mmCIF file of C-alpha atoms in Angstrom:
data_model
loop_
_atom_site.group_PDB
_atom_site.id
_atom_site.type_symbol
_atom_site.label_atom_id
_atom_site.label_comp_id
_atom_site.label_asym_id
_atom_site.label_seq_id
_atom_site.Cartn_x
_atom_site.Cartn_y
_atom_site.Cartn_z
ATOM 1 C CA MET A 1 -6.832 23.980 -7.821
ATOM 2 C CA GLY A 2 -7.135 25.760 -4.486
ATOM 3 C CA LEU A 3 -10.924 25.532 -4.502
ATOM 4 C CA ALA A 4 -10.932 21.766 -5.115
ATOM 5 C CA LEU A 5 -8.315 21.296 -2.412
ATOM 6 C CA ALA A 6 -10.400 23.296 0.058
ATOM 7 C CA LYS A 7 -13.611 21.428 -0.754
ATOM 8 C CA TYR A 8 -12.055 17.953 -0.499
ATOM 9 C CA SER A 9 -10.367 18.938 2.770
ATOM 10 C CA LEU A 10 -13.663 20.220 4.169
ATOM 11 C CA ALA A 11 -15.469 17.051 3.087
ATOM 12 C CA LEU A 12 -12.855 14.918 4.893
ATOM 13 C CA LYS A 13 -13.245 17.014 8.039
ATOM 14 C CA ILE A 14 -17.011 16.581 7.930
ATOM 15 C CA LEU A 15 -16.576 12.835 7.328
ATOM 16 C CA SER A 16 -14.482 12.593 10.492
ATOM 17 C CA PHE A 17 -17.618 13.402 12.530
ATOM 18 C CA VAL A 18 -19.677 10.582 11.016
ATOM 19 C CA THR A 19 -20.764 7.751 13.289
ATOM 20 C CA VAL A 20 -20.655 4.348 11.652
ATOM 21 C CA CYS A 21 -23.386 2.059 12.966
ATOM 22 C CA ASN A 22 -23.610 -0.953 10.667
ATOM 23 C CA ASP A 23 -21.891 -2.746 7.790
ATOM 24 C CA GLU A 24 -23.684 -0.700 5.152
ATOM 25 C CA ASP A 25 -22.535 2.525 6.852
ATOM 26 C CA LYS A 26 -18.968 1.154 7.016
ATOM 27 C CA SER A 27 -19.023 0.427 3.309
ATOM 28 C CA VAL A 28 -20.300 3.897 2.416
ATOM 29 C CA PHE A 29 -17.860 5.542 4.838
ATOM 30 C CA SER A 30 -14.910 3.607 3.404
ATOM 31 C CA SER A 31 -15.877 4.413 -0.181
ATOM 32 C CA LEU A 32 -16.191 8.111 0.614
ATOM 33 C CA ALA A 33 -12.935 8.190 2.569
ATOM 34 C CA VAL A 34 -11.075 6.478 -0.281
ATOM 35 C CA ALA A 35 -12.517 8.767 -2.951
ATOM 36 C CA LEU A 36 -11.892 11.958 -0.978
ATOM 37 C CA ASN A 37 -8.332 11.007 -0.038
ATOM 38 C CA LEU A 38 -7.509 10.003 -3.635
ATOM 39 C CA ASN A 39 -8.948 13.223 -5.051
ATOM 40 C CA LEU A 40 -7.178 15.309 -2.430
ATOM 41 C CA GLY A 41 -3.986 13.427 -3.253
ATOM 42 C CA ALA A 42 -4.420 14.309 -6.937
ATOM 43 C CA CYS A 43 -4.761 17.960 -5.944
ATOM 44 C CA TYR A 44 -1.559 17.785 -3.914
ATOM 45 C CA VAL A 45 0.277 16.193 -6.871
ATOM 46 C CA LYS A 46 -0.553 19.316 -8.865
ATOM 47 C CA GLU A 47 0.516 21.473 -5.915
ATOM 48 C CA LYS A 48 3.773 19.450 -5.766
ATOM 49 C CA ASN A 49 3.245 18.670 -2.081
ATOM 50 C CA PHE A 50 4.519 15.104 -2.368
ATOM 51 C CA ASP A 51 4.800 14.434 1.367
ATOM 52 C CA LYS A 52 1.059 15.055 1.659
ATOM 53 C CA VAL A 53 0.386 12.857 -1.383
ATOM 54 C CA GLY A 54 2.227 9.994 0.328
ATOM 55 C CA GLN A 55 0.262 10.458 3.549
ATOM 56 C CA LEU A 56 -3.101 10.543 1.795
ATOM 57 C CA CYS A 57 -2.336 7.513 -0.355
ATOM 58 C CA SER A 58 -1.180 5.593 2.718
ATOM 59 C CA THR A 59 -4.542 6.402 4.310
ATOM 60 C CA VAL A 60 -6.329 5.052 1.236
ATOM 61 C CA LEU A 61 -4.301 1.847 1.441
ATOM 62 C CA CYS A 62 -5.479 1.386 5.044
ATOM 63 C CA TYR A 63 -9.021 1.155 3.691
ATOM 64 C CA ASP A 64 -8.234 -0.663 0.444
ATOM 65 C CA THR A 65 -4.954 -2.571 0.100
ATOM 66 C CA SER A 66 -5.581 -3.233 -3.578
ATOM 67 C CA ASN A 67 -6.113 0.377 -4.680
ATOM 68 C CA VAL A 68 -3.774 0.785 -7.642
ATOM 69 C CA LYS A 69 -4.353 4.543 -7.883
ATOM 70 C CA ALA A 70 -3.064 4.989 -4.347
ATOM 71 C CA TYR A 71 0.000 2.830 -5.046
ATOM 72 C CA PHE A 72 0.703 4.724 -8.260
ATOM 73 C CA ARG A 73 0.316 8.206 -6.769
ATOM 74 C CA ARG A 74 2.413 7.238 -3.779
ATOM 75 C CA ALA A 75 5.092 5.862 -6.135
ATOM 76 C CA VAL A 76 5.079 9.126 -8.121
ATOM 77 C CA ALA A 77 5.402 11.066 -4.863
ATOM 78 C CA ALA A 78 8.292 8.858 -3.725
ATOM 79 C CA LEU A 79 10.059 9.467 -7.031
ATOM 80 C CA GLU A 80 9.610 13.217 -6.683
ATOM 81 C CA LEU A 81 11.032 12.969 -3.151
ATOM 82 C CA ASN A 82 14.048 11.113 -4.577
ATOM 83 C CA LYS A 83 13.095 7.793 -2.978
ATOM 84 C CA PRO A 84 13.076 5.400 -5.948
ATOM 85 C CA ASP A 85 13.390 2.328 -3.701
ATOM 86 C CA LEU A 86 10.048 3.201 -2.060
ATOM 87 C CA ALA A 87 8.551 3.880 -5.482
ATOM 88 C CA PHE A 88 9.685 0.430 -6.602
ATOM 89 C CA MET A 89 7.877 -1.247 -3.693
ATOM 90 C CA ASP A 90 4.600 0.494 -4.544
ATOM 91 C CA LEU A 91 4.988 -0.227 -8.249
ATOM 92 C CA ALA A 92 5.701 -3.887 -7.472
ATOM 93 C CA GLN A 93 2.391 -4.043 -5.571
ATOM 94 C CA GLU A 94 0.606 -2.401 -8.492
ATOM 95 C CA ILE A 95 2.060 -4.849 -10.980
ATOM 96 C CA ARG A 96 1.018 -7.717 -8.712
ATOM 97 C CA ILE A 97 -2.559 -6.405 -8.732
ATOM 98 C CA ASP A 98 -2.717 -5.332 -12.391
ATOM 99 C CA PRO A 99 0.133 -6.974 -14.344
ATOM 100 C CA THR A 100 -1.092 -5.807 -17.762
ATOM 101 C CA ASN A 101 -1.224 -2.058 -17.090
ATOM 102 C CA ARG A 102 1.256 -0.365 -19.431
ATOM 103 C CA GLU A 103 1.443 2.880 -17.444
ATOM 104 C CA PHE A 104 2.526 0.968 -14.334
ATOM 105 C CA GLN A 105 5.061 -1.050 -16.327
ATOM 106 C CA GLN A 106 6.482 2.102 -17.903
ATOM 107 C CA LYS A 107 6.890 3.780 -14.502
ATOM 108 C CA LEU A 108 8.459 0.590 -13.111
ATOM 109 C CA ASN A 109 10.991 0.605 -15.967
ATOM 110 C CA GLU A 110 11.782 4.250 -15.181
ATOM 111 C CA VAL A 111 12.360 3.444 -11.512
ATOM 112 C CA THR A 112 14.507 0.380 -12.120
ATOM 113 C CA SER A 113 16.593 2.389 -14.567
ATOM 114 C CA LEU A 114 17.108 5.065 -11.905
ATOM 115 C CA LEU A 115 18.120 2.383 -9.425
ATOM 116 C CA GLY A 116 20.444 0.738 -11.946
ATOM 117 C CA TRP A 117 18.884 -2.685 -11.404
ATOM 118 C CA SER A 118 19.182 -5.416 -14.017
ATOM 119 C CA PRO A 119 16.028 -6.920 -15.567
ATOM 120 C CA ASP A 120 16.889 -10.280 -13.956
ATOM 121 C CA PHE A 121 17.082 -8.704 -10.495
ATOM 122 C CA VAL A 122 13.778 -6.883 -11.062
ATOM 123 C CA ASN A 123 12.068 -10.081 -12.224
ATOM 124 C CA GLU A 124 13.288 -11.907 -9.117
ATOM 125 C CA ALA A 125 12.092 -9.065 -6.875
ATOM 126 C CA LEU A 126 8.693 -9.042 -8.563
ATOM 127 C CA ALA A 127 8.427 -12.821 -8.252
ATOM 128 C CA VAL A 128 8.838 -12.491 -4.478
ATOM 129 C CA THR A 129 5.955 -9.992 -4.275
ATOM 130 C CA ARG A 130 3.727 -12.396 -6.209
ATOM 131 C CA GLU A 131 4.205 -15.240 -3.729
ATOM 132 C CA ASP A 132 1.432 -15.131 -1.140
ATOM 133 C CA LYS A 133 3.468 -17.070 1.429
ATOM 134 C CA MET A 134 6.321 -14.557 1.383
ATOM 135 C CA CYS A 135 4.849 -12.323 4.080
ATOM 136 C CA ILE A 136 7.529 -10.869 6.296
ATOM 137 C CA GLY A 137 6.786 -11.262 9.990
ATOM 138 C CA VAL A 138 4.085 -13.898 9.556
ATOM 139 C CA LYS A 139 4.877 -17.306 10.994
ATOM 140 C CA ASP A 140 3.570 -20.597 9.720
ATOM 141 C CA VAL A 141 1.786 -21.684 12.904
ATOM 142 C CA THR A 142 1.307 -25.215 11.591
ATOM 143 C CA LYS A 143 5.066 -25.796 11.902
ATOM 144 C CA LYS A 144 6.100 -27.048 15.326
ATOM 145 C CA GLU A 145 8.922 -24.919 16.696
ATOM 146 C CA LYS A 146 10.808 -25.855 19.869
ATOM 147 C CA ASP A 147 13.170 -23.918 22.098
ATOM 148 C CA VAL A 148 16.466 -25.390 23.309
ATOM 149 C CA ALA A 149 14.689 -27.139 26.210
ATOM 150 C CA GLY A 150 12.262 -28.800 23.798
ATOM 151 C CA LYS A 151 9.261 -26.689 24.811
ATOM 152 C CA SER A 152 6.908 -25.459 22.121
ATOM 153 C CA LEU A 153 7.346 -21.875 20.958
ATOM 154 C CA ASN A 154 3.868 -21.874 19.423
ATOM 155 C CA SER A 155 1.928 -21.755 22.681
ATOM 156 C CA GLU A 156 1.380 -19.153 25.343
ATOM 157 C CA GLU A 157 3.073 -19.535 28.727
ATOM 158 C CA GLY A 158 1.421 -22.306 30.720
ATOM 159 C CA LYS A 159 -1.194 -23.203 28.112
ATOM 160 C CA ALA A 160 -1.381 -26.332 26.014
ATOM 161 C CA ASN A 161 -0.583 -25.939 22.354
ATOM 162 C CA PRO A 162 -3.274 -27.558 20.188
ATOM 163 C CA ILE A 163 -0.682 -28.128 17.445
ATOM 164 C CA ASP A 164 1.567 -30.316 19.657
#
């Protein structure tokens, strides 16, 4: 395992010196970065370095927010680090992306059992992750919001708000 770990690490270091010039280069760079980080993460799972697994999978998710392997490996790492609540969040994302995957469902059942959550609670939590409009921190800018003086909160200071 040490040889694979060394080679993937070296490849990532070399990739860090690459200059990306166009969209095709970006696509190739992203694909390589994802593959190398996932493979390195798999090596660290075998090495039982779960902090590193979490870091690498988080990097993958910066490139590809729908990468189920990264969510799954990060969930496994969170479980090994005794953080089942974090594992649940990653597994919920996986299930949202691939609801028919039995391995994901089995791991989700394991996590919810560890947490002591009822099936009804889990179903409600999963329903929230499936709703596209349930993004925390994102405002609906089409809604007109006013402060106590009646001024719009949707516009910058001193500029007209096109919504008003």
